[in-house]
Amino acid sequence: MKEKVTSLQVAERAGVSQSAVSRVFTPGASVSKRTAEKVRVAAAELGYRPNVLARAMVSGKSRIIGLVVAYLENYFYPSALEKLSNALQEQGYHVLVFMASQTAGNIDDVMEEILDYQVDGIVLASVALSSDITSRCQAAGVPVVLFNRSQDIDHISAVTSDNVAGGRKLAEFLVEGRHRRFGYIAGWEGASTQRDREAGFRAGLAAAGQDLFARGVGDFTVDGAKDAARRMFDRPEDARPDCVFVANDHMAIAVMDVLRFELGLSVPEDVSVVGFDDVPPASWAAYDLTTVRQRANLMVAETVTTLMENIENPGMVEPRKVAIDGPLVVRGSARIPTNRTRTG
Amino acid sequence: MKEKVTSLQVAERAGVSQSAVSRVFTPGASVSKRTAEKVRVAAAELGYRPNVLARAMVSGKSRIIGLVVAYLENYFYPSALEKLSNALQEQGYHVLVFMASQTAGNIDDVMEEILDYQVDGIVLASVALSSDITSRCQAAGVPVVLFNRSQDIDHISAVTSDNVAGGRKLAEFLVEGRHRRFGYIAGWEGASTQRDREAGFRAGLAAAGQDLFARGVGDFTVDGAKDAARRMFDRPEDARPDCVFVANDHMAIAVMDVLRFELGLSVPEDVSVVGFDDVPPASWAAYDLTTVRQRANLMVAETVTTLMENIENPGMVEPRKVAIDGPLVVRGSARIPTNRTRTG
DNA sequence: ATGAAAGCGCTAACAA
DNA sequence: TTGTTAGCGCTTTCAT
């Protein structure tokens, strides 16, 4: 039941040296057609495949990318993970998952663990980082890219949506819809996405001579969002917003449920709701949520590109912050201005 | 920028042999308190951590579990993945993800790739396997466990819900609710989950002297389910079912959207809808879906246990099929029999 | 183009 | 308890 086939066994069977076998399985190596053929035959007969780990040891390249993700509850992350994994697979890499839950200790510990696996790169999804550990990675020559988070610490690449622009688009849309009292339900306040979306939203309102009427904090959680919604909307009509931007779709959907089923309000007749992300449930007919799309495909592509560049030119690539503009997707959860039409 | 700290460097600094260092970092090894202390100090100063890959090479244990997953669109899988990853992390293992998409070729290729990484075990989520590759894994001494799929091929472990029992519960519930015309929208017909759920449902109907009134196939996809729903329900009242069991929640939600927003039918007044899984969206107020809960925590725990047993006693453990019973969760998407109450 | 030889960083006998 | 010695399976000079 142990049939570990090694390159040496293949070599013997093919009547060549072990290094010849290695060369046959090494893309840019020099081998004659004849030896290559002999080796391939022997390998096939024995069912030989190179041991990735052994290769990693000597070459220093494991073809493993570590992915740290805090929680998969928000639909945006599973779909991003799926795309990321697929994109990396096409490049011959695979994703080693590290959940950054409370049980797993803090991020720094998780990062140490990742480094133990000699990963070629690290993607941090919705996770911020101490500058301390950042330098450990740089010292180890392992590129790190933040996904859907940015950070002021400079020497670290980050791929996000243009959250500021997105927030502004939402503000403009609501203003055009002749809303009067603007509500905002924030995500976790430590997150750059949260800060940027709010900043953009406020800027958009300000540009139209408007201001926030009410503000709550949902921490990017369903329960947090529901509580915030209850506090914000369980009051007389003129004491509550007539529209609300909820910092992501995951929360926005929970807010819609509270408005409709707990408070008996109609969306969008009584309250317009808009979100951010355009996760699959946003397009479900029961929600039909107006939102700003995060272009996950582009974000993933940028992430992979950044990773690959850094892996191929260690230490030669400047860290870069990419912010990808995403379109406003107009659906039915918010009153549609007369000059606009549905777009999704 | 390269600071690969090796055990040898630590050894020199601590004034001990390299193997002493190794022992300090090997759980059950024998080292004196004094050396251990010296080594720990030196290691801390140098920032040394053992190289998991090197350890894997010589020990034969990589502490990596390969996970093959077909698609993350169905919410059940992300949440299962999160739980699985967490559970394995607690055991000192990590998950290497392989997407079994169309682009990545067929499952057999993916399996080969996994084996290249010298994984200690493999979890196949909603994926079936050729018996050919199964034996390759057995030959390599790598335990495989099917998650949320079962297979007649015997020598392979599988963890599922008790889908037959679940299907029957749903049938009984609908019968008690005095429904007359029973519809069923199937998942992908190659899946054991689909077959078992349908078998249980039919058995439950038969036991009450009832039979299926209409049947469609949704293939576990949103579009497939919507089409099936349109064909089944876009017709006069007495020519369509008054209730429908959709083979999983993911599809059931899509079906509800079609019924309500395309066909103008009320749920549950015109049609009762029930699903299977109890994914998060099933409990959202807009759907409030009656369903059978898959106890993901238990399923994951069984999966991890099975894996660990097989890893610790290679070839000594009999493959086992575990089917976990899940409760009926009564919500509002289906008429509630007078002898029942909401349970979720 | 090919083989011989030297490790990659570590664990696991084996002695001492 | 400790150090010495073999490798794990592979890539990569270095000769040839």
XYZ file of C-alpha atoms (C1' of nucleotides) in Angstrom:
720
model
C 0.000 0.000 0.000
C 2.980 2.358 -0.135
C 3.879 3.057 -3.679
C 5.888 6.259 -3.449
C 7.434 6.391 -6.877
C 10.595 8.475 -6.942
C 12.518 10.002 -9.752
C 15.280 7.520 -9.024
C 13.043 4.562 -9.770
C 11.953 6.181 -12.982
C 15.579 6.804 -13.853
C 16.512 3.176 -13.360
C 13.610 1.967 -15.421
C 14.383 4.402 -18.204
C 18.074 3.658 -18.032
C 19.082 7.260 -17.433
C 20.354 9.283 -14.509
C 18.094 10.675 -11.847
C 18.913 14.206 -12.916
C 17.739 13.416 -16.403
C 14.337 12.593 -14.983
C 14.305 15.816 -13.077
C 15.098 17.750 -16.231
C 12.269 16.160 -18.146
C 9.865 17.489 -15.555
C 11.498 20.896 -15.364
C 10.005 23.259 -17.970
C 13.074 25.042 -19.286
C 15.656 22.256 -19.074
C 17.755 20.759 -21.847
C 16.985 17.155 -22.692
C 17.114 15.294 -25.964
C 13.866 14.133 -27.463
C 14.979 10.559 -27.030
C 15.673 10.655 -23.316
C 12.578 12.712 -22.722
C 10.535 10.040 -24.421
C 12.128 7.183 -22.507
C 11.588 8.989 -19.256
C 7.993 9.829 -19.988
C 7.216 6.237 -20.784
C 8.855 4.954 -17.637
C 7.132 7.632 -15.579
C 3.749 6.779 -17.017
C 4.249 3.084 -16.394
C 5.196 3.684 -12.800
C 2.645 6.429 -12.275
C 5.379 8.842 -11.262
C 4.700 12.490 -10.493
C 7.205 14.906 -9.008
C 6.884 15.584 -5.297
C 5.941 19.235 -5.003
C 7.266 19.506 -1.485
C 10.688 18.146 -2.332
C 10.826 20.490 -5.264
C 9.832 23.338 -3.000
C 12.616 22.548 -0.569
C 15.398 22.866 -3.032
C 13.928 25.474 -5.340
C 12.535 27.643 -2.577
C 9.253 27.899 -4.458
C 6.299 26.051 -2.959
C 3.656 27.207 -5.433
C 1.423 27.785 -2.455
C -0.308 31.078 -1.754
C -1.535 31.623 1.778
C -4.967 33.174 2.071
C -6.157 34.673 5.302
C -9.847 35.305 5.498
C -11.759 36.436 8.526
C -15.189 35.091 7.790
C -17.063 33.678 4.862
C -20.490 34.783 5.997
C -20.502 37.752 3.690
C -21.155 36.316 0.241
C -18.548 38.535 -1.293
C -15.720 36.468 0.115
C -16.738 33.015 -1.038
C -17.154 34.247 -4.572
C -13.863 36.092 -4.419
C -12.187 33.006 -3.015
C -13.577 30.898 -5.802
C -12.298 33.289 -8.425
C -8.947 33.703 -6.742
C -8.416 30.008 -6.409
C -9.292 29.463 -10.047
C -7.032 32.233 -11.253
C -4.113 30.941 -9.211
C -4.714 27.387 -10.324
C -4.262 28.572 -13.877
C -0.839 29.870 -12.887
C 0.039 26.600 -11.228
C -0.498 27.833 -7.693
C -2.848 26.714 -4.980
C -4.459 28.376 -2.030
C -3.785 27.363 1.534
C -6.597 28.722 3.685
C -6.145 30.253 7.101
C -9.227 31.341 8.959
C -8.516 34.323 11.140
C -11.216 33.593 13.655
C -11.078 34.497 17.301
C -10.241 30.906 18.191
C -7.147 30.977 16.059
C -5.523 33.713 18.082
C -4.575 36.968 16.501
C -3.480 37.686 12.985
C 0.177 37.807 13.840
C 0.102 34.217 15.006
C -1.692 33.180 11.877
C 0.900 34.937 9.783
C 3.695 33.080 11.506
C 1.955 29.834 10.758
C 1.611 30.774 7.130
C 5.250 31.591 6.856
C 6.042 28.149 8.252
C 4.577 26.672 5.097
C 7.073 28.575 2.940
C 4.286 30.102 0.920
C 5.273 32.080 -2.150
C 2.823 34.840 -1.352
C 0.051 35.881 0.976
C -3.353 37.360 0.334
C -5.128 39.002 3.212
C -8.846 39.320 2.626
C -10.484 41.925 4.809
C -7.744 41.802 7.345
C -5.406 44.489 8.534
C -1.889 43.932 9.647
C 0.596 45.115 12.204
C 3.568 46.801 10.633
C 5.696 44.494 12.699
C 4.607 41.370 10.899
C 4.682 43.187 7.603
C 8.400 43.573 7.877
C 8.819 39.941 8.856
C 7.226 39.021 5.552
C 9.363 41.432 3.664
C 12.402 40.009 5.407
C 11.306 36.538 4.386
C 10.845 37.787 0.848
C 7.182 36.856 0.801
C 4.941 39.316 -1.017
C 1.734 40.295 0.707
C -1.291 41.821 -0.907
C -4.310 43.119 0.875
C -7.603 42.265 -0.761
C -10.576 44.516 -0.145
C -8.694 46.403 2.535
C -6.146 49.111 2.312
C -3.864 50.448 4.906
C -1.829 53.529 5.444
C 1.259 51.519 6.127
C 2.835 52.086 2.805
C 5.092 49.264 1.856
C 2.315 46.853 1.206
C 0.210 46.332 -1.900
C -3.547 46.566 -1.748
C -6.393 45.914 -4.137
C -9.774 47.430 -3.415
C -12.723 48.963 -5.152
C -12.752 52.687 -5.436
C -14.835 52.930 -2.325
C -14.759 56.690 -2.150
C -16.066 57.047 -5.690
C -18.666 54.374 -4.987
C -19.923 56.138 -1.895
C -20.188 59.343 -3.850
C -22.190 57.695 -6.620
C -24.663 56.445 -4.086
C -25.001 59.901 -2.569
C -25.588 61.475 -5.960
C -28.160 58.848 -6.808
C -30.107 59.397 -3.621
C -29.909 63.148 -3.985
C -31.233 62.950 -7.515
C -34.024 60.798 -6.170
C -35.106 63.819 -4.113
C -34.465 62.231 -0.785
C -34.276 64.598 2.163
C -33.054 62.776 5.209
C -29.988 60.646 4.585
C -29.126 57.736 6.813
C -25.897 55.774 6.954
C -25.215 52.467 8.649
C -21.498 51.968 8.987
C -19.436 48.812 8.872
C -16.686 48.057 11.327
C -15.027 51.380 11.889
C -11.532 50.007 11.795
C -11.930 49.004 8.159
C -10.629 51.158 5.355
C -13.527 50.089 3.178
C -15.914 51.438 5.770
C -14.064 54.706 6.126
C -13.744 55.255 2.401
C -17.350 54.462 1.624
C -18.535 56.817 4.296
C -16.135 59.539 3.225
C -17.315 59.260 -0.369
C -20.941 59.281 0.686
C -20.496 62.329 2.865
C -18.549 64.102 0.163
C -21.308 63.396 -2.325
C -23.931 64.744 0.038
C -21.866 67.799 0.822
C -21.417 68.551 -2.856
C -25.196 68.749 -3.095
C -25.501 70.873 -0.014
C -26.813 67.997 2.043
C -25.702 66.336 5.225
C -26.182 63.079 7.117
C -29.442 62.953 9.034
C -28.727 59.805 11.003
C -25.854 57.435 11.474
C -25.574 53.985 12.998
C -22.922 51.308 13.185
C -23.487 47.721 12.100
C -19.903 46.442 12.224
C -20.452 44.463 9.012
C -22.535 41.949 10.962
C -26.166 41.000 10.486
C -27.082 41.509 14.124
C -25.244 44.782 14.343
C -27.000 46.047 11.246
C -30.411 44.993 12.490
C -29.932 46.744 15.791
C -28.745 49.862 14.071
C -31.745 49.766 11.759
C -34.181 49.410 14.658
C -32.681 52.341 16.463
C -32.667 54.449 13.346
C -36.129 53.653 12.007
C -38.387 52.763 14.882
C -39.705 56.317 15.152
C -42.126 58.755 13.497
C -41.732 59.471 9.831
C -40.135 62.871 10.093
C -37.755 61.651 12.758
C -36.280 58.953 10.576
C -34.351 58.950 7.299
C -36.188 58.517 4.037
C -33.195 56.689 2.636
C -30.225 54.799 3.952
C -26.880 53.687 2.630
C -25.801 50.515 4.373
C -22.061 49.954 4.083
C -22.331 46.542 2.460
C -24.990 44.345 0.888
C -24.717 41.712 3.551
C -25.941 44.224 6.111
C -28.281 46.009 3.699
C -30.307 42.858 3.231
C -30.676 42.441 6.963
C -31.756 46.059 7.197
C -34.399 45.548 4.524
C -35.794 42.617 6.466
C -36.078 44.729 9.600
C -37.734 47.601 7.767
C -40.289 45.438 6.012
C -41.030 42.665 8.418
C -40.399 44.175 11.824
C -41.287 47.804 11.312
C -43.841 47.388 8.549
C -42.210 49.939 6.308
C -42.192 49.658 2.528
C -39.020 49.684 0.499
C -38.598 51.861 -1.451
C -41.885 53.696 -0.839
C -41.192 54.600 2.787
C -37.446 54.144 2.792
C -34.930 53.748 0.012
C -32.103 51.327 0.739
C -28.791 51.079 -1.076
C -25.799 48.876 -0.405
C -22.324 48.085 -1.626
C -20.783 44.960 -3.219
C -23.445 43.529 -5.501
C -23.330 40.064 -4.012
C -25.643 37.464 -5.565
C -28.493 37.957 -3.065
C -28.635 41.641 -4.015
C -30.073 40.625 -7.352
C -32.622 38.232 -5.906
C -36.090 39.510 -6.624
C -37.067 39.654 -2.956
C -34.385 42.266 -2.340
C -33.609 43.764 -5.726
C -31.017 45.933 -4.098
C -29.512 49.032 -5.646
C -25.806 48.877 -4.971
C -22.311 49.547 -6.222
C -20.728 46.560 -7.841
C -17.346 45.383 -6.678
C -15.723 44.005 -9.758
C -14.413 40.878 -8.168
C -12.967 39.520 -11.382
C -10.829 42.575 -11.883
C -9.870 42.713 -8.251
C -8.758 39.119 -8.368
C -6.873 39.647 -11.603
C -5.001 42.583 -10.109
C -4.247 40.573 -7.014
C -2.828 37.709 -9.001
C -0.815 40.003 -11.233
C 0.674 41.795 -8.275
C 1.526 38.521 -6.625
C 3.161 37.106 -9.739
C 5.208 40.212 -10.419
C 6.528 40.177 -6.898
C 7.300 36.504 -6.993
C 9.157 36.797 -10.270
C 11.091 39.921 -9.322
C 11.687 39.592 -5.613
C 12.106 42.949 -3.958
C 12.137 44.751 -7.291
C 8.492 45.741 -7.452
C 7.103 48.834 -5.834
C 4.079 48.152 -3.671
C 0.999 49.572 -5.266
C -2.490 50.462 -4.212
C -5.089 49.638 -6.823
C -8.627 50.997 -6.504
C -11.013 49.659 -9.086
C -14.004 51.707 -10.053
C -17.289 49.856 -9.892
C -20.575 50.793 -11.515
C -23.736 51.808 -9.753
C -26.279 49.049 -10.260
C -29.737 50.531 -10.233
C -32.440 48.187 -9.053
C -35.684 48.612 -7.190
C -34.778 49.056 -3.527
C -34.412 52.795 -3.864
C -36.560 55.372 -5.601
C -35.219 55.857 -9.104
C -34.638 59.453 -10.240
C -36.540 60.388 -13.384
C -33.330 60.761 -15.354
C -32.198 57.204 -14.575
C -33.253 53.680 -15.399
C -32.669 50.257 -13.988
C -29.287 48.849 -14.880
C -29.357 45.498 -13.209
C 16.137 40.639 2.709
C 16.685 36.919 2.942
C 16.756 35.863 6.511
C 15.988 32.170 6.382
C 16.824 31.112 9.890
C 17.642 27.431 10.111
C 17.792 25.079 13.009
C 21.543 24.935 12.525
C 21.931 28.628 13.188
C 19.851 28.319 16.294
C 21.958 25.379 17.388
C 25.174 27.336 17.018
C 23.833 30.282 18.930
C 22.519 28.073 21.710
C 25.692 26.029 21.777
C 23.937 22.729 21.165
C 23.580 20.304 18.289
C 21.166 20.817 15.465
C 19.173 17.771 16.480
C 18.732 19.221 19.945
C 16.979 22.136 18.321
C 14.809 19.782 16.340
C 13.822 17.947 19.487
C 12.821 21.105 21.271
C 10.323 21.727 18.517
C 9.099 18.141 18.359
C 6.240 17.544 20.819
C 7.125 14.166 22.284
C 10.920 14.383 22.302
C 13.286 14.120 25.219
C 15.215 17.255 26.079
C 16.412 18.599 29.382
C 14.824 21.745 30.693
C 18.143 23.513 30.423
C 18.763 22.847 26.736
C 15.157 23.508 25.915
C 15.465 26.897 27.552
C 18.706 27.779 25.796
C 17.262 26.752 22.476
C 14.045 28.662 22.976
C 15.958 31.799 23.793
C 18.202 31.489 20.773
C 15.225 30.689 18.546
C 13.302 33.680 19.798
C 16.258 35.984 19.283
C 16.722 34.782 15.755
C 13.029 34.545 14.992
C 13.370 30.898 14.119
C 10.412 28.689 13.235
C 10.627 25.176 11.851
C 10.137 24.782 8.135
C 6.951 22.787 7.736
C 7.904 21.570 4.285
C 11.261 20.212 5.330
C 9.602 18.510 8.229
C 7.015 17.073 5.872
C 9.681 15.642 3.600
C 11.328 13.567 6.197
C 8.361 12.766 8.384
C 6.022 12.044 5.513
C 3.359 14.177 7.181
C 2.599 17.497 5.540
C -0.223 18.543 7.840
C -2.082 19.610 4.738
C -5.565 18.416 3.860
C -6.644 18.796 0.255
C -10.178 20.032 -0.261
C -11.904 19.709 -3.590
C -14.979 21.805 -3.982
C -16.997 22.249 -7.130
C -18.569 25.595 -6.558
C -19.095 27.971 -3.696
C -22.282 29.526 -5.014
C -24.477 27.421 -2.783
C -24.119 28.981 0.646
C -23.867 25.604 2.282
C -20.332 25.125 1.058
C -18.733 28.336 2.228
C -20.071 27.807 5.696
C -18.966 24.193 5.681
C -15.543 25.249 4.430
C -15.241 27.788 7.189
C -16.116 25.224 9.827
C -13.898 22.584 8.318
C -10.939 24.880 8.089
C -11.378 25.960 11.682
C -11.740 22.431 12.935
C -8.635 21.303 11.104
C -6.663 24.299 12.261
C -7.354 23.207 15.806
C -5.739 19.892 14.978
C -2.743 21.601 13.439
C -3.794 21.003 9.851
C -4.556 23.374 7.038
C -6.714 23.224 3.978
C -5.336 23.423 0.468
C -8.182 24.333 -1.857
C -8.730 22.852 -5.272
C -11.605 24.148 -7.328
C -13.048 21.459 -9.534
C -14.335 23.839 -12.140
C -14.736 23.063 -15.798
C -11.565 25.000 -16.606
C -9.489 22.836 -14.335
C -10.132 19.677 -16.290
C -11.764 16.714 -14.726
C -11.632 15.507 -11.170
C -9.025 12.893 -11.837
C -6.529 15.529 -12.922
C -7.293 17.579 -9.870
C -6.751 14.552 -7.690
C -3.337 13.950 -9.226
C -2.402 17.522 -8.481
C -3.494 17.136 -4.899
C -1.444 14.044 -4.457
C 1.587 15.968 -5.733
C 1.379 18.095 -2.611
C 1.736 15.033 -0.392
C -1.437 15.891 1.452
C -2.245 13.835 4.530
C -5.884 13.511 3.543
C -8.485 14.620 1.047
C -11.999 15.926 1.463
C -14.266 15.900 -1.539
C -17.192 18.247 -1.161
C -20.068 17.463 -3.482
C -17.854 15.603 -5.876
C -17.964 12.025 -7.007
C -14.970 9.964 -7.893
C -13.878 7.321 -10.326
C -12.984 4.090 -8.612
C -9.736 4.269 -10.531
C -8.463 7.304 -8.722
C -9.840 6.023 -5.468
C -7.415 3.164 -5.551
C -4.540 5.489 -6.439
C -5.232 7.308 -3.204
C -5.456 4.136 -1.259
C -2.195 3.019 -2.806
C -0.621 6.297 -1.778
C -2.021 5.787 1.700
C -4.023 9.003 1.560
C -7.436 8.814 3.216
C -10.331 10.289 1.299
C -13.654 11.316 2.712
C -16.651 12.415 0.747
C -18.511 15.342 2.231
C -22.191 15.764 1.418
C -22.008 13.043 -1.199
C -22.050 9.344 -0.923
C -21.178 6.734 -3.425
C -21.855 3.099 -3.921
C -18.198 2.376 -4.387
C -17.638 0.934 -1.003
C -14.126 1.433 0.142
C -14.455 5.119 0.680
C -15.765 7.022 3.669
C -18.629 9.450 3.332
C -20.351 11.938 5.583
C -23.793 13.171 4.644
C -27.076 14.135 6.187
C -29.690 11.466 6.404
C -31.223 12.665 3.197
C -33.747 9.889 2.934
C -35.115 10.619 6.399
C -35.102 14.322 5.617
C -37.077 13.850 2.431
C -39.588 11.764 4.304
C -40.024 14.389 7.009
C -40.813 16.950 4.382
C -43.376 14.676 2.771
C -45.059 14.013 6.089
C -45.115 17.700 6.875
C -46.751 18.583 3.581
C -49.232 15.749 3.880
C -50.222 16.873 7.342
C -50.674 20.329 5.907
C -53.434 18.873 3.737
C -51.719 19.513 0.467
C -53.067 17.597 -2.497
C -50.758 18.003 -5.441
C -47.114 17.424 -4.618
C -44.372 18.884 -6.752
C -40.677 18.065 -6.685
C -37.808 19.941 -8.272
C -34.764 17.747 -8.418
C -31.106 18.593 -8.137
C -28.472 17.187 -10.440
C -29.559 13.627 -10.986
C -26.076 12.210 -10.690
C -25.846 13.282 -7.060
C -26.540 10.878 -4.239
C -28.004 13.710 -2.175
C -30.542 14.331 -4.922
C -31.446 10.678 -5.248
C -31.789 10.138 -1.525
C -33.864 13.215 -0.923
C -36.229 12.288 -3.697
C -36.436 8.681 -2.557
C -37.280 9.763 0.974
C -39.851 12.233 -0.259
C -41.536 9.690 -2.480
C -41.499 7.108 0.285
C -43.113 9.568 2.654
C -45.823 10.368 0.126
C -46.412 6.719 -0.621
C -46.791 5.946 3.069
C -49.659 8.430 3.108
C -51.178 7.032 -0.031
C -50.036 9.993 -2.073
C -47.942 10.354 -5.186
C -45.937 12.988 -7.017
C -48.099 15.300 -9.085
C -45.304 17.036 -10.960
C -41.560 16.747 -11.226
C -38.896 19.030 -12.676
C -35.122 19.126 -12.669
C -33.107 22.126 -11.526
C -29.642 20.558 -11.441
C -28.825 22.438 -8.230
C -28.478 25.648 -10.232
C -30.455 28.865 -9.922
C -31.292 29.053 -13.602
C -32.226 25.417 -13.807
C -34.515 25.766 -10.829
C -36.170 28.873 -12.214
C -36.885 27.209 -15.525
C -38.272 24.165 -13.815
C -40.473 26.367 -11.650
C -41.841 28.243 -14.647
C -42.707 25.041 -16.429
C -44.315 23.588 -13.368
C -46.308 26.584 -12.175
C -47.176 28.740 -15.142
C -50.583 27.078 -15.544
C -54.093 27.036 -14.055
C -54.501 26.326 -10.395
C -55.685 22.759 -10.639
C -53.003 21.932 -13.171
C -50.164 22.893 -10.874
C -48.938 21.630 -7.514
C -50.149 23.271 -4.336
C -46.787 22.553 -2.752
C -43.270 21.825 -3.888
C -40.153 20.350 -2.370
C -37.088 21.852 -4.005
C -34.022 19.676 -3.517
C -31.929 22.360 -1.827
C -32.419 25.814 -0.353
C -30.261 27.481 -2.939
C -32.768 26.466 -5.617
C -35.801 26.841 -3.365
C -35.090 30.523 -2.931
C -34.883 31.007 -6.666
C -38.161 29.143 -7.033
C -39.832 31.398 -4.487
C -38.706 34.437 -6.436
C -40.214 33.042 -9.606
C -43.492 32.162 -7.920
C -43.935 35.505 -6.254
C -42.426 37.989 -8.642
C -42.841 36.378 -12.030
C -46.029 34.395 -11.645
C -47.711 36.525 -9.002
C -48.393 33.597 -6.727
C -48.371 33.876 -2.949
C -46.213 31.685 -0.777
C -47.523 29.860 1.155
C -51.139 30.818 0.344
C -51.070 29.608 -3.258
C -48.082 27.340 -3.077
C -46.120 25.935 -0.172
C -42.383 25.698 -0.704
C -39.917 23.625 1.271
C -36.201 23.142 0.797
C -33.214 21.324 2.224
C -30.015 22.557 3.952
C -31.070 25.469 6.127
C -28.515 27.861 4.717
C -28.451 31.367 6.192
C -30.724 32.934 3.550
C -33.415 30.389 4.409
C -33.920 32.180 7.694
C -34.026 35.641 6.179
C -37.443 37.141 6.691
C -38.062 37.625 2.994
C -37.896 33.873 2.444
C -38.564 32.329 5.836
C -38.111 28.936 4.294
C -39.253 25.696 5.848
C -36.439 23.237 5.354
C -34.450 20.359 6.766
C -31.325 21.467 8.524
C -28.024 19.937 7.563
C -26.061 19.884 10.757
C -22.865 21.200 9.318
C -21.035 21.257 12.615
C -21.662 17.569 13.166
C -20.862 16.739 9.584
C -17.575 18.566 9.835
C -16.751 16.961 13.150
C -17.364 13.511 11.685
C -15.263 14.371 8.687
C -12.359 15.514 10.796
C -12.621 12.509 13.103
C -12.623 10.124 10.183
C -9.646 11.856 8.659
C -7.654 11.829 11.878
C -8.372 8.184 12.585
C -7.211 7.221 9.152
C -4.111 9.336 9.369
C -3.155 7.911 12.725
C -3.862 4.300 11.793
C -3.005 4.048 8.129
C -4.940 1.298 6.431
C -6.338 0.030 9.724
C -9.652 1.832 9.675
C -12.726 0.534 7.934
C -14.309 3.076 5.627
C -17.611 4.219 7.024
C -20.674 5.963 5.775
C -22.133 8.412 8.251
C -25.597 9.858 7.706
C -26.543 12.514 10.194
C -30.169 13.131 10.964
C -31.245 16.726 10.668
C -34.343 18.357 12.110
C -37.222 19.783 10.166
C -37.171 23.535 10.607
C -40.699 24.855 10.370
C -40.947 28.402 9.116
C -43.477 30.288 7.080
C -42.956 29.275 3.468
C -45.300 26.333 3.747
C -48.707 25.996 5.304
C -48.271 24.787 8.866
C -50.397 21.824 9.954
C -52.579 22.523 12.968
C -50.616 20.074 15.099
C -47.313 21.837 14.446
C -45.640 25.120 15.303
C -42.788 27.155 13.984
C -39.422 25.865 15.077
C -37.070 28.290 13.431
C 22.963 16.632 -23.642
C 24.046 13.995 -19.698
C 25.786 12.084 -15.187
C 27.915 12.777 -10.627
C 27.663 15.131 -6.573
C 26.207 18.533 -3.390
C 22.855 20.034 -0.747
C 17.580 22.333 0.590
C 16.083 22.056 6.339
C 14.627 18.849 8.783
C 13.616 14.128 11.627
C 14.944 9.732 13.285
C 17.691 6.012 14.255
C 21.969 4.999 16.435
C 25.609 5.566 19.638
C 27.623 7.499 23.433
C 19.748 13.350 27.599
C 22.752 14.415 23.804
C 25.505 14.485 19.391
C 26.541 12.070 15.020
C 24.936 10.280 10.926
C 21.808 9.143 7.391
C 18.693 10.232 4.465
C 13.443 12.423 2.681
C 12.974 13.506 -3.137
C 14.246 16.774 -5.615
C 17.027 20.779 -8.377
C 21.225 22.508 -9.728
C 26.016 23.369 -10.456
C 29.906 21.242 -12.454
C 32.287 18.330 -15.326
C 32.272 15.509 -19.221
